[in-house]
C-alpha cells in the first residue's frame, strides 16, 4: 500500500507490518495497535480511528482512506 500526500506524491509505503520511506528505508513497524520506531521505541498508538502519541496526545485521525491532523487538515491518503 502506498501513502500519498494531498498532491498525489508518494511519501511512504506499507509493506506487511512495516512503513518504509521513499528510499525503501524502514521507518516504523506496526505491532497490534502500537507503532514503533526502528530502534524499538514506542511512538504511536492506534485507538479506533485516531492515532495518539505515547504521552496520550491525539495527533492524527483516519477517515476512510485519508489521514487528517487534529485541526481537520487532510495530510495524506492510503492507496
Short mmCIF file of N, CA, C and O in Angstrom, two decimals:
data_model
loop_
_atom_site.label_atom_id
_atom_site.label_comp_id
_atom_site.label_asym_id
_atom_site.label_seq_id
_atom_site.Cartn_x
_atom_site.Cartn_y
_atom_site.Cartn_z
N UNK A 1 0.84 -1.16 0.00
CA UNK A 1 0.00 0.00 0.00
C UNK A 1 0.89 1.24 0.00
O UNK A 1 1.89 1.30 0.70
N UNK A 2 0.52 2.22 -0.81
CA UNK A 2 1.25 3.48 -0.85
C UNK A 2 0.52 4.53 -0.03
O UNK A 2 -0.71 4.56 0.01
N UNK A 3 1.27 5.40 0.61
CA UNK A 3 0.71 6.53 1.34
C UNK A 3 1.15 7.78 0.59
O UNK A 3 2.33 8.00 0.38
N UNK A 4 0.15 8.57 0.14
CA UNK A 4 0.43 9.74 -0.69
C UNK A 4 0.01 11.02 0.03
O UNK A 4 -0.92 11.00 0.82
N UNK A 5 0.71 12.11 -0.28
CA UNK A 5 0.32 13.40 0.28
C UNK A 5 -0.88 13.95 -0.49
O UNK A 5 -1.37 13.32 -1.43
N UNK A 6 -1.35 15.11 -0.09
CA UNK A 6 -2.55 15.69 -0.71
C UNK A 6 -2.34 16.04 -2.19
O UNK A 6 -3.31 16.25 -2.90
N UNK A 7 -1.11 16.09 -2.65
CA UNK A 7 -0.81 16.40 -4.05
C UNK A 7 -0.63 15.15 -4.90
O UNK A 7 -0.36 15.24 -6.08
N UNK A 8 -0.77 13.98 -4.28
CA UNK A 8 -0.63 12.72 -5.01
C UNK A 8 0.78 12.17 -5.04
O UNK A 8 1.04 11.15 -5.67
N UNK A 9 1.73 12.80 -4.35
CA UNK A 9 3.10 12.32 -4.29
C UNK A 9 3.23 11.22 -3.25
O UNK A 9 2.74 11.36 -2.13
N UNK A 10 3.88 10.13 -3.60
CA UNK A 10 4.09 9.04 -2.64
C UNK A 10 5.07 9.51 -1.57
O UNK A 10 6.16 9.97 -1.88
N UNK A 11 4.67 9.40 -0.32
CA UNK A 11 5.55 9.80 0.78
C UNK A 11 6.07 8.61 1.57
O UNK A 11 7.10 8.69 2.20
N UNK A 12 5.36 7.50 1.51
CA UNK A 12 5.82 6.28 2.14
C UNK A 12 4.96 5.12 1.63
O UNK A 12 3.99 5.33 0.90
N UNK A 13 5.34 3.93 2.01
CA UNK A 13 4.53 2.78 1.65
C UNK A 13 4.55 1.77 2.77
O UNK A 13 5.50 1.72 3.56
N UNK A 14 3.50 1.00 2.84
CA UNK A 14 3.36 -0.02 3.88
C UNK A 14 3.60 -1.37 3.23
O UNK A 14 2.98 -1.71 2.22
N UNK A 15 4.54 -2.12 3.78
CA UNK A 15 4.84 -3.46 3.30
C UNK A 15 4.74 -4.38 4.50
O UNK A 15 5.56 -4.30 5.43
N UNK A 16 3.73 -5.21 4.52
CA UNK A 16 3.49 -6.05 5.69
C UNK A 16 3.20 -5.18 6.89
O UNK A 16 2.31 -4.34 6.85
N UNK A 17 3.96 -5.35 7.97
CA UNK A 17 3.78 -4.56 9.19
C UNK A 17 4.73 -3.37 9.25
O UNK A 17 4.77 -2.68 10.26
N UNK A 18 5.50 -3.14 8.20
CA UNK A 18 6.47 -2.05 8.22
C UNK A 18 6.07 -0.90 7.31
O UNK A 18 5.46 -1.10 6.27
N UNK A 19 6.44 0.31 7.72
CA UNK A 19 6.25 1.50 6.91
C UNK A 19 7.62 1.95 6.44
O UNK A 19 8.54 2.13 7.26
N UNK A 20 7.77 2.11 5.12
CA UNK A 20 9.05 2.45 4.52
C UNK A 20 8.97 3.84 3.91
O UNK A 20 7.92 4.26 3.43
N UNK A 21 10.11 4.57 3.93
CA UNK A 21 10.15 5.86 3.25
C UNK A 21 10.35 5.64 1.75
O UNK A 21 10.41 4.50 1.28
N UNK A 22 10.44 6.72 0.98
CA UNK A 22 10.57 6.61 -0.48
C UNK A 22 11.84 5.90 -0.93
O UNK A 22 11.90 5.38 -2.03
N UNK A 23 12.86 5.89 -0.09
CA UNK A 23 14.11 5.22 -0.44
C UNK A 23 14.11 3.75 -0.06
O UNK A 23 15.09 3.04 -0.28
N UNK A 24 13.01 3.29 0.55
CA UNK A 24 12.93 1.90 0.97
C UNK A 24 13.45 1.64 2.36
O UNK A 24 13.56 0.50 2.79
N UNK A 25 13.80 2.71 3.09
CA UNK A 25 14.28 2.55 4.45
C UNK A 25 13.11 2.35 5.41
O UNK A 25 12.11 3.05 5.34
N UNK A 26 13.28 1.40 6.32
CA UNK A 26 12.25 1.09 7.30
C UNK A 26 12.21 2.22 8.32
O UNK A 26 13.23 2.58 8.90
N UNK A 27 11.02 2.83 8.53
CA UNK A 27 10.91 3.93 9.49
C UNK A 27 9.99 3.62 10.66
O UNK A 27 10.20 4.13 11.75
N UNK A 28 8.99 2.76 10.46
CA UNK A 28 8.08 2.36 11.54
C UNK A 28 7.66 0.92 11.35
O UNK A 28 7.69 0.39 10.24
N UNK A 29 7.24 0.30 12.47
CA UNK A 29 6.67 -1.04 12.43
C UNK A 29 5.39 -1.04 13.24
O UNK A 29 5.34 -0.47 14.33
N UNK A 30 4.36 -1.66 12.70
CA UNK A 30 3.07 -1.73 13.38
C UNK A 30 2.97 -3.09 14.06
O UNK A 30 3.11 -4.13 13.40
N UNK A 31 2.76 -3.07 15.38
CA UNK A 31 2.58 -4.30 16.15
C UNK A 31 1.28 -4.15 16.93
O UNK A 31 1.22 -3.41 17.91
N UNK A 32 0.25 -4.83 16.46
CA UNK A 32 -1.06 -4.70 17.11
C UNK A 32 -1.58 -3.30 16.93
O UNK A 32 -1.68 -2.79 15.82
N UNK A 33 -1.88 -2.62 18.04
CA UNK A 33 -2.40 -1.26 17.96
C UNK A 33 -1.32 -0.21 18.25
O UNK A 33 -1.62 0.95 18.47
N UNK A 34 -0.06 -0.64 18.24
CA UNK A 34 1.05 0.29 18.50
C UNK A 34 1.97 0.40 17.30
O UNK A 34 2.16 -0.56 16.55
N UNK A 35 2.57 1.57 17.14
CA UNK A 35 3.52 1.83 16.06
C UNK A 35 4.87 2.13 16.72
O UNK A 35 4.97 3.00 17.59
N UNK A 36 5.90 1.41 16.30
CA UNK A 36 7.23 1.54 16.88
C UNK A 36 8.22 2.10 15.87
O UNK A 36 8.11 1.85 14.67
N UNK A 37 9.20 2.85 16.38
CA UNK A 37 10.31 3.33 15.55
C UNK A 37 11.26 2.18 15.28
O UNK A 37 11.17 1.12 15.90
N UNK A 38 12.22 2.38 14.39
CA UNK A 38 13.16 1.31 14.04
C UNK A 38 14.03 0.89 15.21
O UNK A 38 14.49 -0.24 15.26
N UNK A 39 14.24 1.77 16.18
CA UNK A 39 15.06 1.41 17.34
C UNK A 39 14.26 0.67 18.41
O UNK A 39 14.79 0.33 19.46
N UNK A 40 12.98 0.42 18.14
CA UNK A 40 12.13 -0.31 19.07
C UNK A 40 11.33 0.55 20.02
O UNK A 40 10.51 0.05 20.78
N UNK A 41 11.56 1.88 20.00
CA UNK A 41 10.81 2.77 20.87
C UNK A 41 9.37 2.90 20.38
O UNK A 41 9.13 3.07 19.18
N UNK A 42 8.44 2.85 21.32
CA UNK A 42 7.02 3.01 21.02
C UNK A 42 6.78 4.46 20.66
O UNK A 42 7.12 5.36 21.41
N UNK A 43 6.17 4.73 19.50
CA UNK A 43 5.97 6.10 19.02
C UNK A 43 4.50 6.52 19.04
O UNK A 43 4.18 7.64 19.43
N UNK A 44 3.59 5.65 18.61
CA UNK A 44 2.18 5.99 18.48
C UNK A 44 1.30 4.81 18.88
O UNK A 44 1.75 3.66 18.87
N UNK A 45 0.05 5.11 19.19
CA UNK A 45 -0.94 4.08 19.48
C UNK A 45 -2.19 4.37 18.66
O UNK A 45 -2.64 5.51 18.59
N UNK A 46 -2.75 3.33 18.05
CA UNK A 46 -3.98 3.47 17.27
C UNK A 46 -5.14 3.08 18.16
O UNK A 46 -5.18 1.98 18.70
N UNK A 47 -6.08 4.01 18.34
CA UNK A 47 -7.29 3.75 19.11
C UNK A 47 -8.48 4.08 18.22
O UNK A 47 -8.75 5.25 17.95
N UNK A 48 -9.15 3.04 17.74
CA UNK A 48 -10.28 3.21 16.83
C UNK A 48 -9.80 3.93 15.58
O UNK A 48 -8.95 3.41 14.87
N UNK A 49 -10.28 5.13 15.31
CA UNK A 49 -9.88 5.85 14.09
C UNK A 49 -8.92 7.00 14.39
O UNK A 49 -8.69 7.86 13.56
N UNK A 50 -8.34 7.01 15.59
CA UNK A 50 -7.40 8.07 15.96
C UNK A 50 -6.03 7.50 16.31
O UNK A 50 -5.92 6.38 16.79
N UNK A 51 -5.00 8.32 16.07
CA UNK A 51 -3.63 7.94 16.39
C UNK A 51 -3.12 8.91 17.44
O UNK A 51 -3.23 10.13 17.29
N UNK A 52 -2.56 8.35 18.52
CA UNK A 52 -2.08 9.13 19.66
C UNK A 52 -0.58 8.93 19.84
O UNK A 52 -0.04 7.87 19.55
N UNK A 53 0.09 9.96 20.36
CA UNK A 53 1.48 9.83 20.77
C UNK A 53 1.52 9.02 22.06
O UNK A 53 0.50 8.82 22.70
N UNK A 54 2.69 8.59 22.46
CA UNK A 54 2.82 7.78 23.67
C UNK A 54 2.41 8.54 24.93
O UNK A 54 2.03 7.94 25.92
N UNK A 55 2.46 9.87 24.90
CA UNK A 55 2.05 10.66 26.07
C UNK A 55 0.54 10.87 26.12
O UNK A 55 0.03 11.53 27.02
N UNK A 56 -0.19 10.32 25.14
CA UNK A 56 -1.65 10.42 25.13
C UNK A 56 -2.21 11.53 24.28
O UNK A 56 -3.43 11.66 24.16
N UNK A 57 -1.35 12.36 23.69
CA UNK A 57 -1.84 13.44 22.82
C UNK A 57 -2.34 12.88 21.49
O UNK A 57 -1.64 12.13 20.82
N UNK A 58 -3.55 13.28 21.11
CA UNK A 58 -4.13 12.89 19.84
C UNK A 58 -3.45 13.69 18.73
O UNK A 58 -3.36 14.90 18.80
N UNK A 59 -2.94 13.01 17.69
CA UNK A 59 -2.22 13.70 16.62
C UNK A 59 -2.82 13.51 15.23
O UNK A 59 -2.71 14.40 14.39
N UNK A 60 -3.45 12.37 14.96
CA UNK A 60 -4.00 12.11 13.64
C UNK A 60 -5.34 11.40 13.74
O UNK A 60 -5.64 10.74 14.74
N UNK A 61 -6.13 11.53 12.68
CA UNK A 61 -7.40 10.81 12.59
C UNK A 61 -7.51 10.18 11.23
O UNK A 61 -7.16 10.79 10.21
N UNK A 62 -7.98 8.94 11.19
CA UNK A 62 -8.16 8.21 9.94
C UNK A 62 -9.64 8.26 9.58
O UNK A 62 -10.49 7.84 10.37
N UNK A 63 -9.94 8.80 8.41
CA UNK A 63 -11.32 8.83 7.89
C UNK A 63 -11.31 8.19 6.52
O UNK A 63 -10.80 8.78 5.56
N UNK A 64 -11.84 7.00 6.43
CA UNK A 64 -11.79 6.26 5.16
C UNK A 64 -10.35 5.96 4.80
O UNK A 64 -9.63 5.37 5.59
N UNK A 65 -9.91 6.40 3.63
CA UNK A 65 -8.52 6.17 3.22
C UNK A 65 -7.65 7.41 3.41
O UNK A 65 -6.54 7.48 2.91
N UNK A 66 -8.16 8.41 4.15
CA UNK A 66 -7.41 9.65 4.35
C UNK A 66 -6.98 9.82 5.80
O UNK A 66 -7.66 9.37 6.71
N UNK A 67 -5.87 10.51 5.97
CA UNK A 67 -5.34 10.81 7.31
C UNK A 67 -5.37 12.32 7.50
O UNK A 67 -4.91 13.07 6.65
N UNK A 68 -5.93 12.76 8.62
CA UNK A 68 -6.08 14.18 8.94
C UNK A 68 -5.35 14.50 10.24
O UNK A 68 -5.18 13.64 11.11
N UNK A 69 -4.95 15.77 10.39
CA UNK A 69 -4.41 16.21 11.68
C UNK A 69 -5.57 16.61 12.59
O UNK A 69 -6.73 16.55 12.19
N UNK A 70 -5.26 17.02 13.80
CA UNK A 70 -6.32 17.34 14.77
C UNK A 70 -7.11 18.58 14.41
O UNK A 70 -8.19 18.79 14.93
N UNK A 71 -6.60 19.40 13.50
CA UNK A 71 -7.33 20.59 13.04
C UNK A 71 -8.25 20.29 11.86
O UNK A 71 -8.94 21.16 11.37
N UNK A 72 -8.22 19.04 11.39
CA UNK A 72 -9.07 18.66 10.26
C UNK A 72 -8.41 18.83 8.92
O UNK A 72 -9.06 18.69 7.89
N UNK A 73 -7.12 19.12 8.89
CA UNK A 73 -6.39 19.27 7.62
C UNK A 73 -6.04 17.91 7.06
O UNK A 73 -5.46 17.07 7.75
N UNK A 74 -6.35 17.69 5.78
CA UNK A 74 -6.04 16.44 5.11
C UNK A 74 -4.54 16.37 4.88
O UNK A 74 -3.96 17.25 4.24
N UNK A 75 -3.89 15.33 5.39
CA UNK A 75 -2.44 15.19 5.27
C UNK A 75 -2.04 14.21 4.18
O UNK A 75 -1.09 14.44 3.45
N UNK A 76 -2.73 13.07 4.13
CA UNK A 76 -2.34 12.06 3.17
C UNK A 76 -3.47 11.05 2.96
O UNK A 76 -4.47 11.07 3.66
N UNK A 77 -3.26 10.17 1.98
CA UNK A 77 -4.21 9.11 1.66
C UNK A 77 -3.48 7.80 1.52
O UNK A 77 -2.30 7.76 1.19
N UNK A 78 -4.21 6.70 1.73
CA UNK A 78 -3.68 5.36 1.53
C UNK A 78 -4.24 4.82 0.23
O UNK A 78 -5.43 4.92 -0.01
N UNK A 79 -3.40 4.29 -0.63
CA UNK A 79 -3.84 3.71 -1.89
C UNK A 79 -3.24 2.33 -2.06
O UNK A 79 -2.18 2.07 -1.64
#
